[in-house]
Tab-separated table of C-alpha atoms and ligand atoms in Angstrom:
chain	number	residue	atom	x	y	z
A	115	MET	CA	0.000	0.000	0.000
A	116	SER	CA	1.536	3.323	-0.978
A	117	MET	CA	1.488	6.130	1.529
A	118	ALA	CA	0.651	9.794	1.180
A	119	VAL	CA	3.296	11.532	-0.876
A	120	ASP	CA	2.427	15.194	-0.964
A	121	SER	CA	0.084	15.884	1.884
A	122	PRO	CA	-0.577	19.536	2.666
A	123	ALA	CA	0.663	18.977	6.225
A	124	ARG	CA	4.183	18.814	4.831
A	125	GLU	CA	3.811	22.122	3.114
A	126	ARG	CA	3.000	23.978	6.309
A	127	GLY	CA	6.574	24.667	7.332
A	128	ALA	CA	8.302	25.148	10.658
A	129	ASP	CA	5.976	27.667	12.288
A	130	SER	CA	3.023	25.252	12.274
A	131	PRO	CA	1.347	24.456	15.607
A	132	PRO	CA	2.710	21.500	17.592
A	133	PRO	CA	1.245	18.161	16.570
A	134	PRO	CA	-1.866	17.241	18.550
A	135	LEU	CA	-1.619	14.785	21.437
A	136	PRO	CA	-2.271	11.184	20.437
A	137	SER	CA	-5.981	10.500	20.546
A	138	LEU	CA	-7.520	7.902	22.814
A	139	ILE	CA	-10.091	7.362	20.087
A	140	GLY	CA	-9.162	4.159	18.330
A	141	CYS	CA	-7.509	2.636	21.402
A	142	ASP	CA	-8.961	-0.734	22.375
A	143	ARG	CA	-9.725	-2.290	25.769
A	144	GLU	CA	-6.182	-3.601	26.165
A	145	GLU	CA	-4.682	-0.214	25.485
A	146	PHE	CA	-7.049	1.410	27.958
A	147	ALA	CA	-6.000	-1.126	30.597
A	148	ARG	CA	-2.302	-0.539	29.917
A	149	LEU	CA	-2.740	3.188	30.079
A	150	CYS	CA	-4.513	3.040	33.434
A	151	GLU	CA	-1.804	0.774	34.761
A	152	GLU	CA	0.860	3.244	33.651
A	153	LEU	CA	-0.986	6.007	35.428
A	154	GLY	CA	-1.188	3.880	38.574
A	155	GLU	CA	-4.966	3.653	38.373
A	156	LYS	CA	-6.950	0.594	39.422
A	157	PRO	CA	-8.207	-1.656	36.574
A	158	PHE	CA	-11.854	-0.631	37.044
A	159	ARG	CA	-10.858	2.897	36.031
A	160	ALA	CA	-10.151	1.621	32.538
A	161	ARG	CA	-13.746	0.520	32.285
A	162	GLN	CA	-14.995	3.898	33.500
A	163	LEU	CA	-12.772	5.673	31.033
A	164	TRP	CA	-14.015	3.405	28.239
A	165	HIS	CA	-17.587	4.288	29.069
A	166	TRP	CA	-16.825	8.016	29.077
A	167	VAL	CA	-15.005	7.897	25.770
A	168	TYR	CA	-17.100	5.469	23.721
A	169	GLY	CA	-20.369	5.227	25.641
A	170	ARG	CA	-20.937	8.902	26.372
A	171	GLY	CA	-18.739	10.535	23.802
A	172	ALA	CA	-17.027	12.834	26.310
A	173	ALA	CA	-15.132	15.500	24.404
A	174	SER	CA	-12.852	16.429	27.315
A	175	PHE	CA	-11.294	14.643	30.273
A	176	GLU	CA	-12.608	17.436	32.468
A	177	ALA	CA	-16.146	16.138	31.845
A	178	MET	CA	-15.296	12.680	33.242
A	179	THR	CA	-16.615	13.387	36.702
A	180	THR	CA	-16.321	9.847	38.096
A	181	LEU	CA	-12.534	10.084	37.723
A	182	ALA	CA	-10.411	11.911	40.295
A	183	LYS	CA	-9.453	15.433	39.263
A	184	GLU	CA	-5.798	14.569	39.372
A	185	ALA	CA	-6.240	11.515	37.145
A	186	ARG	CA	-8.165	13.628	34.667
A	187	ALA	CA	-5.353	16.157	34.551
A	188	ARG	CA	-2.745	13.463	34.020
A	189	LEU	CA	-4.758	11.954	31.199
A	190	ALA	CA	-5.264	15.330	29.581
A	191	ALA	CA	-1.542	16.047	29.644
A	192	ARG	CA	-0.795	13.012	27.494
A	193	TRP	CA	-3.878	12.207	25.513
A	194	GLY	CA	-6.415	13.881	23.303
A	195	LEU	CA	-9.976	13.017	22.357
A	196	ALA	CA	-9.924	14.690	18.973
A	197	ARG	CA	-12.237	13.513	16.217
A	198	PRO	CA	-11.636	14.213	12.548
A	199	GLN	CA	-12.471	17.813	11.707
A	200	ALA	CA	-15.492	18.414	9.511
A	201	ALA	CA	-14.118	20.557	6.663
A	202	GLU	CA	-17.621	20.644	5.262
A	203	GLU	CA	-21.056	19.350	6.139
A	204	ARG	CA	-23.924	19.306	3.670
A	205	LEU	CA	-27.537	18.350	4.130
A	206	SER	CA	-29.682	17.070	1.286
A	207	ALA	CA	-33.367	17.839	0.879
A	208	ASP	CA	-33.986	14.119	1.463
A	209	GLY	CA	-32.179	14.220	4.816
A	210	THR	CA	-28.930	12.620	3.654
A	211	ARG	CA	-25.992	14.312	5.307
A	212	LYS	CA	-22.449	14.297	4.068
A	213	TRP	CA	-19.312	15.246	5.916
A	214	LEU	CA	-15.949	15.932	4.423
A	215	PHE	CA	-13.529	15.038	7.206
A	216	ARG	CA	-9.960	16.241	7.421
A	217	PHE	CA	-7.256	14.411	9.358
A	218	PRO	CA	-4.254	16.079	10.985
A	219	ASP	CA	-2.046	15.289	7.958
A	220	GLY	CA	-4.472	17.188	5.739
A	221	GLU	CA	-5.956	14.125	4.042
A	222	LEU	CA	-9.668	14.088	3.344
A	223	ILE	CA	-12.344	11.435	3.313
A	224	GLU	CA	-16.107	11.495	3.277
A	225	THR	CA	-18.748	9.939	5.466
A	226	VAL	CA	-22.457	9.898	4.641
A	227	HIS	CA	-25.485	9.548	6.910
A	228	ILE	CA	-28.520	8.101	5.178
A	229	PRO	CA	-31.690	8.272	7.242
A	230	ALA	CA	-34.556	5.920	6.488
A	231	GLU	CA	-37.822	5.209	8.236
A	232	GLU	CA	-36.709	2.447	10.558
A	233	ARG	CA	-32.988	3.068	10.654
A	234	GLY	CA	-30.141	5.415	9.909
A	235	THR	CA	-27.070	4.178	8.113
A	236	LEU	CA	-23.605	5.657	8.317
A	237	CYS	CA	-21.461	4.962	5.252
A	238	MET	CA	-17.817	5.045	6.392
A	239	SER	CA	-14.492	5.093	4.570
A	240	SER	CA	-11.561	2.761	5.222
A	241	GLN	CA	-8.834	4.386	3.099
A	242	VAL	CA	-7.923	7.742	1.609
A	243	GLY	CA	-8.409	6.875	-2.062
A	244	CYS	CA	-8.319	3.279	-3.257
A	245	THR	CA	-5.829	1.053	-5.057
A	246	LEU	CA	-8.371	-1.082	-6.908
A	247	THR	CA	-8.940	1.132	-9.994
A	248	CYS	CA	-12.417	-0.197	-10.777
A	249	SER	CA	-13.143	1.416	-14.135
A	250	PHE	CA	-16.589	2.804	-13.192
A	251	CYS	CA	-15.501	4.263	-9.825
A	252	HIS	CA	-14.038	7.742	-9.623
A	253	THR	CA	-12.343	7.068	-6.300
A	254	GLY	CA	-10.234	4.440	-8.052
A	255	THR	CA	-8.651	7.149	-10.181
A	256	GLN	CA	-7.417	9.054	-7.129
A	257	ARG	CA	-3.652	9.157	-6.970
A	258	LEU	CA	-3.194	9.465	-3.260
A	259	VAL	CA	-3.833	6.439	-1.119
A	260	ARG	CA	-3.216	5.639	2.481
A	261	ASN	CA	-4.863	3.398	5.018
A	262	LEU	CA	-6.941	4.964	7.734
A	263	VAL	CA	-5.903	3.958	11.240
A	264	ALA	CA	-8.505	2.552	13.629
A	265	GLY	CA	-9.027	5.916	15.326
A	266	GLU	CA	-9.777	7.578	12.005
A	267	ILE	CA	-12.436	4.972	11.299
A	268	VAL	CA	-14.034	5.054	14.774
A	269	GLY	CA	-13.641	8.846	14.659
A	270	GLN	CA	-16.011	9.090	11.676
A	271	LEU	CA	-18.787	7.540	13.749
A	272	MET	CA	-17.989	9.647	16.808
A	273	ALA	CA	-17.877	12.884	14.842
A	274	ALA	CA	-21.197	11.963	13.203
A	275	ARG	CA	-22.727	11.313	16.617
A	276	ASP	CA	-21.364	14.653	17.839
A	277	ALA	CA	-22.882	16.450	14.875
A	278	LEU	CA	-26.244	14.745	15.274
A	279	GLY	CA	-26.165	15.469	19.016
A	280	GLU	CA	-27.165	11.974	19.928
A	281	TRP	CA	-24.800	10.848	22.694
A	282	ALA	CA	-27.336	11.477	25.421
A	283	GLN	CA	-30.203	9.860	23.566
A	284	PRO	CA	-31.449	6.369	24.394
A	285	SER	CA	-30.252	3.971	21.719
A	286	ARG	CA	-33.702	3.393	20.221
A	287	GLU	CA	-33.935	7.082	19.390
A	288	ARG	CA	-30.557	7.348	17.764
A	289	ARG	CA	-30.248	8.210	14.128
A	290	ILE	CA	-27.206	6.078	13.480
A	291	THR	CA	-28.333	2.480	13.891
A	292	ASN	CA	-26.390	0.782	11.098
A	293	ILE	CA	-22.937	0.999	9.595
A	294	VAL	CA	-21.768	0.153	6.115
A	295	MET	CA	-18.058	0.033	5.284
A	296	MET	CA	-18.869	1.158	1.766
A	297	GLY	CA	-17.150	4.490	1.502
A	298	MET	CA	-13.756	5.151	0.002
A	299	GLY	CA	-11.253	2.338	-0.006
A	300	GLU	CA	-11.122	-1.423	0.146
A	301	PRO	CA	-11.703	-2.433	3.780
A	302	LEU	CA	-10.151	-5.879	3.357
A	303	TYR	CA	-6.895	-4.247	2.188
A	304	ASN	CA	-6.823	-2.463	5.538
A	305	PHE	CA	-8.131	-5.348	7.582
A	306	GLU	CA	-6.202	-4.869	10.833
A	307	ASN	CA	-7.307	-1.263	11.259
A	308	VAL	CA	-10.869	-1.953	10.119
A	309	ALA	CA	-11.125	-4.967	12.439
A	310	LYS	CA	-9.817	-3.025	15.415
A	311	ALA	CA	-12.229	-0.174	14.698
A	312	LEU	CA	-15.218	-2.470	14.278
A	313	ARG	CA	-14.417	-4.352	17.487
A	314	ILE	CA	-14.450	-1.023	19.332
A	315	ILE	CA	-17.691	-0.035	17.608
A	316	MET	CA	-19.364	-3.369	18.458
A	317	ASP	CA	-18.402	-3.287	22.155
A	318	PRO	CA	-21.695	-3.293	24.098
A	319	GLU	CA	-20.359	-0.943	26.775
A	320	GLY	CA	-19.297	1.610	24.222
A	321	LEU	CA	-20.602	2.595	20.828
A	322	SER	CA	-22.541	-0.648	20.874
A	323	ILE	CA	-23.564	-1.235	17.280
A	324	SER	CA	-24.206	-4.934	16.836
A	325	LYS	CA	-22.494	-6.982	14.141
A	326	ARG	CA	-25.927	-7.656	12.665
A	327	ARG	CA	-26.160	-3.961	11.878
A	328	ILE	CA	-22.738	-3.696	10.271
A	329	THR	CA	-22.020	-4.546	6.641
A	330	LEU	CA	-18.558	-4.641	5.130
A	331	SER	CA	-18.339	-4.306	1.366
A	332	THR	CA	-15.440	-5.832	-0.547
A	333	ALA	CA	-14.474	-5.980	-4.189
A	334	GLY	CA	-13.450	-9.565	-3.451
A	335	VAL	CA	-10.186	-9.847	-1.519
A	336	VAL	CA	-10.644	-13.608	-1.328
A	337	PRO	CA	-7.873	-14.488	1.187
A	338	MET	CA	-9.265	-12.051	3.762
A	339	MET	CA	-12.925	-13.018	3.570
A	340	ALA	CA	-12.811	-15.953	5.990
A	341	ARG	CA	-11.080	-13.851	8.656
A	342	CYS	CA	-13.690	-11.166	8.235
A	343	GLY	CA	-16.430	-13.695	8.956
A	344	GLU	CA	-14.617	-15.514	11.742
A	345	GLU	CA	-13.156	-12.586	13.623
A	346	LEU	CA	-15.846	-9.970	13.091
A	347	GLY	CA	-18.996	-11.844	12.073
A	348	VAL	CA	-20.332	-8.800	10.247
A	349	ASN	CA	-22.564	-8.947	7.186
A	350	LEU	CA	-20.726	-9.190	3.914
A	351	ALA	CA	-21.441	-7.346	0.690
A	352	VAL	CA	-19.530	-8.268	-2.457
A	353	SER	CA	-19.112	-5.903	-5.392
A	354	LEU	CA	-19.739	-8.406	-8.183
A	355	HIS	CA	-20.841	-6.139	-11.074
A	356	ALA	CA	-20.233	-8.717	-13.813
A	357	VAL	CA	-20.976	-12.386	-14.410
A	358	ARG	CA	-18.123	-13.170	-16.829
A	359	ASP	CA	-14.415	-12.972	-16.013
A	360	GLU	CA	-13.526	-11.087	-19.248
A	361	LEU	CA	-15.856	-8.251	-18.272
A	362	ARG	CA	-15.158	-8.339	-14.545
A	363	ASP	CA	-11.423	-8.157	-15.303
A	364	VAL	CA	-12.145	-4.729	-16.795
A	365	LEU	CA	-14.735	-3.426	-14.328
A	366	VAL	CA	-13.042	-4.751	-11.171
A	367	PRO	CA	-9.382	-5.435	-12.071
A	368	LEU	CA	-8.929	-7.306	-8.788
A	369	ASN	CA	-10.768	-10.080	-10.651
A	370	ARG	CA	-7.529	-10.930	-12.476
A	371	LYS	CA	-6.140	-11.981	-9.123
A	372	TYR	CA	-9.296	-13.542	-7.689
A	373	PRO	CA	-11.649	-14.564	-10.508
A	374	ILE	CA	-15.384	-15.090	-10.136
A	375	ALA	CA	-15.226	-18.841	-9.374
A	376	GLU	CA	-12.751	-18.292	-6.514
A	377	LEU	CA	-14.730	-15.357	-5.202
A	378	LEU	CA	-17.977	-17.318	-5.153
A	379	ALA	CA	-16.256	-20.286	-3.490
A	380	ALA	CA	-15.121	-17.928	-0.720
A	381	CYS	CA	-18.703	-16.652	-0.441
A	382	ARG	CA	-20.049	-20.202	-0.123
A	383	ALA	CA	-17.520	-20.765	2.663
A	384	TYR	CA	-18.156	-17.412	4.418
A	385	PRO	CA	-18.382	-18.275	8.105
A	386	GLY	CA	-21.862	-18.085	9.503
A	387	ILE	CA	-23.899	-17.573	6.360
A	388	HIS	CA	-27.357	-19.014	6.386
A	389	ASN	CA	-30.652	-17.835	5.043
A	390	ALA	CA	-31.228	-15.227	7.716
A	391	ARG	CA	-27.865	-13.593	7.038
A	392	ARG	CA	-27.292	-13.602	3.359
A	393	ILE	CA	-24.419	-12.145	1.418
A	394	THR	CA	-25.362	-9.057	-0.555
A	395	PHE	CA	-24.076	-8.977	-4.127
A	396	GLU	CA	-23.756	-5.431	-5.437
A	397	TYR	CA	-24.266	-4.963	-9.137
A	398	VAL	CA	-23.791	-1.563	-10.750
A	399	MET	CA	-26.088	-1.067	-13.752
A	400	LEU	CA	-24.037	0.016	-16.783
A	401	LYS	CA	-25.849	0.675	-20.030
A	402	GLY	CA	-25.087	-1.905	-22.702
A	403	VAL	CA	-22.214	-3.330	-20.637
A	404	ASN	CA	-23.602	-5.683	-17.994
A	405	ASP	CA	-27.377	-5.130	-18.096
A	406	SER	CA	-28.682	-7.671	-20.626
A	407	ALA	CA	-31.296	-10.335	-19.930
A	408	ALA	CA	-28.581	-12.952	-20.465
A	409	ASP	CA	-26.456	-11.284	-17.771
A	410	ALA	CA	-29.407	-11.393	-15.368
A	411	ARG	CA	-30.017	-15.090	-16.043
A	412	GLU	CA	-26.328	-15.866	-15.585
A	413	LEU	CA	-26.347	-13.965	-12.288
A	414	VAL	CA	-29.163	-16.165	-11.025
A	415	ARG	CA	-27.293	-19.275	-12.141
A	416	LEU	CA	-24.013	-18.198	-10.524
A	417	LEU	CA	-25.577	-17.398	-7.164
A	418	LYS	CA	-27.576	-20.633	-6.963
A	419	GLY	CA	-26.912	-22.328	-3.650
A	420	ILE	CA	-25.445	-19.239	-1.979
A	421	PRO	CA	-27.669	-17.553	0.629
A	422	ALA	CA	-27.667	-14.327	-1.332
A	423	LYS	CA	-29.511	-11.177	-2.190
A	424	THR	CA	-28.566	-8.666	-4.820
A	425	ASN	CA	-28.452	-4.900	-4.749
A	426	LEU	CA	-28.770	-3.256	-8.126
A	427	ILE	CA	-26.993	0.109	-8.057
A	428	PRO	CA	-27.777	2.612	-10.796
A	429	PHE	CA	-24.434	3.900	-12.072
A	430	ASN	CA	-23.564	7.366	-10.766
A	431	PRO	CA	-21.829	9.196	-13.581
A	432	TRP	CA	-18.783	11.403	-13.065
A	433	PRO	CA	-16.915	13.726	-15.425
A	434	GLY	CA	-15.161	11.696	-18.100
A	435	ALA	CA	-16.639	8.388	-16.961
A	436	PRO	CA	-16.590	5.830	-19.763
A	437	TYR	CA	-20.044	4.471	-18.861
A	438	GLU	CA	-23.686	5.482	-18.707
A	439	CYS	CA	-26.393	4.313	-16.356
A	440	SER	CA	-28.771	1.646	-17.696
A	441	SER	CA	-32.231	2.884	-18.640
A	442	PRO	CA	-34.995	2.468	-16.054
A	443	ASP	CA	-36.568	-0.128	-18.353
A	444	ALA	CA	-33.358	-2.133	-18.546
A	445	VAL	CA	-32.997	-1.979	-14.769
A	446	ARG	CA	-36.611	-3.121	-14.312
A	447	ARG	CA	-36.185	-5.975	-16.748
A	448	PHE	CA	-32.937	-7.058	-15.083
A	449	ALA	CA	-34.476	-6.896	-11.596
A	450	GLY	CA	-37.502	-8.835	-12.840
A	451	ILE	CA	-35.384	-11.737	-14.088
A	452	VAL	CA	-33.303	-11.830	-10.905
A	453	ASN	CA	-36.459	-11.743	-8.777
A	454	ALA	CA	-38.075	-14.485	-10.803
A	455	GLY	CA	-34.919	-16.517	-10.204
A	456	GLY	CA	-35.688	-16.412	-6.488
A	457	LEU	CA	-33.290	-13.660	-5.444
A	458	SER	CA	-34.325	-10.428	-3.833
A	459	ALA	CA	-33.127	-7.633	-6.139
A	460	PRO	CA	-33.896	-4.183	-4.742
A	461	VAL	CA	-32.691	-1.244	-6.791
A	462	ARG	CA	-30.854	1.253	-4.635
A	463	THR	CA	-32.126	4.731	-5.196
A	464	PRO	CA	-29.226	7.159	-4.992
A	465	ARG	CA	-29.819	9.453	-2.037
A	466	GLY	CA	-28.696	13.003	-1.523
A	467	GLN	CA	-28.318	13.700	-5.223
A	468	ASP	CA	-28.718	17.441	-4.689
A	469	ILE	CA	-25.551	17.457	-2.580
A	470	LEU	CA	-23.871	14.909	-4.859
A	471	ALA	CA	-23.788	12.257	-2.193
A	472	ALA	CA	-23.339	9.522	-4.755
A	473	CYS	CA	-20.580	6.972	-5.317
A	474	GLY	CA	-17.332	7.771	-6.986
A	475	GLN	CA	-17.002	11.548	-7.011
A	476	LEU	CA	-14.714	12.119	-4.048
A	477	ARG	CA	-11.644	12.541	-6.171
A	478	THR	CA	-13.204	15.664	-7.647
A	479	ALA	CA	-13.639	16.992	-4.140
A	480	SER	CA	-10.096	16.471	-2.924
A	481	VAL	CA	-8.494	17.676	-6.142
A	482	ARG	CA	-10.519	20.867	-6.031
A	483	LEU	CA	-9.652	21.491	-2.433
A	484	ARG	CA	-5.977	21.119	-3.148
A	485	ARG	CA	-6.140	23.474	-6.055
A	486	SER	CA	-8.157	26.205	-4.412
A	487	LYS	CA	-7.579	25.514	-0.719
A	488	GLY	CA	-11.151	26.657	-0.485
A	489	SER	CA	-14.423	24.967	0.123
A	490	ILE	CA	-15.694	22.060	-1.844
A	491	SER	CA	-18.844	21.963	-3.818
A	492	ARG	CA	-18.915	18.443	-5.155
A	493	GLY	CA	-18.091	14.986	-4.185
A	494	SER	CA	-19.039	11.950	-2.217
A	495	LEU	CA	-19.687	8.292	-2.102
A	496	GLY	CA	-22.362	6.045	-0.847
A	497	VAL	CA	-25.766	5.035	-2.048
A	498	ALA	CA	-28.682	4.382	0.176
A	499	PRO	CA	-30.279	1.066	0.821
A	500	SER	CA	-33.806	1.703	-0.342
A	501	PRO	CA	-36.979	-0.062	-1.352
A	502	THR	CA	-37.119	-1.756	-4.706
A	503	VAL	CA	-38.434	0.182	-7.669
A	504	ALA	CA	-39.096	-2.976	-9.660
B	115	LIG	N1	-13.953	-1.378	-2.065
B	115	LIG	C1	-15.210	-1.839	-1.530
B	115	LIG	C2	-15.939	-0.733	-0.822
B	115	LIG	C3	-16.483	0.350	-1.736
B	115	LIG	S1	-18.203	0.197	-1.655
B	115	LIG	C4	-16.031	-2.481	-2.636
B	115	LIG	O1	-15.594	-2.430	-3.772
B	115	LIG	O2	-17.042	-3.093	-2.341
B	115	LIG	C5	-18.826	1.224	-2.811
B	115	LIG	C6	-19.791	0.523	-3.745
B	115	LIG	O3	-20.196	1.484	-4.733
B	115	LIG	C7	-19.133	-0.629	-4.480
B	115	LIG	O4	-20.058	-1.646	-4.749
B	115	LIG	C8	-18.720	0.073	-5.752
B	115	LIG	O5	-18.490	-0.868	-6.762
B	115	LIG	C9	-19.899	0.993	-6.009
B	115	LIG	N2	-19.585	2.129	-6.899
B	115	LIG	C10	-18.419	2.761	-7.087
B	115	LIG	N3	-18.527	3.746	-8.005
B	115	LIG	C11	-19.808	3.749	-8.396
B	115	LIG	C12	-20.550	4.535	-9.314
B	115	LIG	N4	-19.972	5.512	-10.011
B	115	LIG	N5	-21.863	4.278	-9.453
B	115	LIG	C13	-22.442	3.290	-8.718
B	115	LIG	N6	-21.800	2.517	-7.847
B	115	LIG	C14	-20.487	2.729	-7.690
């Protein structure tokens, strides 16, 4: 994985402010225990601290009133509680909210909140940019790539909870009930950090979002799929997008490494799949490329025997994109065949279109920011799970 090469942080020069204290956000239970030991605190203090940080979202040590004043001061001298900074926040007419978050090194990612009737989904990023170069995804054309560390992943959720003002609310009233790792990046190419972050997020005494409400989307990093199921037990979504290797090699170049047959074998073996917890197969609808009736029939055939559902994603165009979105008729016909084959095939309606909260445009955003060092008017990722239109 290549690292950031020209981040703005390096351009700031010698008179820049001192680097922030390391953040406790992203530290796990073990690290909390070690830290309390170092400070000479009893082990139960680690649990209290955990609850303040992840359960209540305390933004300062001063607020942690069950800890002795002196302990709070010692913590504050060495640690921070900083979340990523929202460089921009935009709200769509349909309620979708999009944050552009900036990390201390100047790198940017986006996070999207998609409210629905019975739930609210936060679409989180796992990397700055992406190495996969899927030909229909704008993020894949972004030059700069680095992994996010666990704190930068957990921090997206915490900053979103801050912004929605929902720390004090009982969990049933919260607007973030579900998480999808479907933003920028390939989460299974950053597995250690993603796994650490998700374990923190799933902890029932902290952020407490159950694995049943978390979905990780992968383009098909076959060797990492079993670990994802075994160690995290989250729902899996697979970006399939094509039913023949020749086409998938072009749309999702990772297919050259892990072709369809190997990918589907890994899906069949995904730990813990059964009919109540199916694998979601994402399929972007590209006009004249992968949207024929024959493609739909082949999709049904390929997925036979796998507890599966499909998600048909209308292609979100971006400047210079070599594809167009399938016509509504083609999408309906495709969904009809897949449905008739016994698979649920909802069509995801892009949400937040007025604020361009659609897949694959983030590169535009970061490039513009770099050029102008001003605010950003375009860009995002993420599509909303939504009822079928078929
Ligand atoms: N790397 C992971 C996570 C990204 S998820 C993965 O590939 O699954 C984002 C989803 O949006 C993926 O299914 C991706 O293929 C899809 N996507 C990317 N660009 C898109 C576009 N322009 N229109 C519609 N869907 C797109």
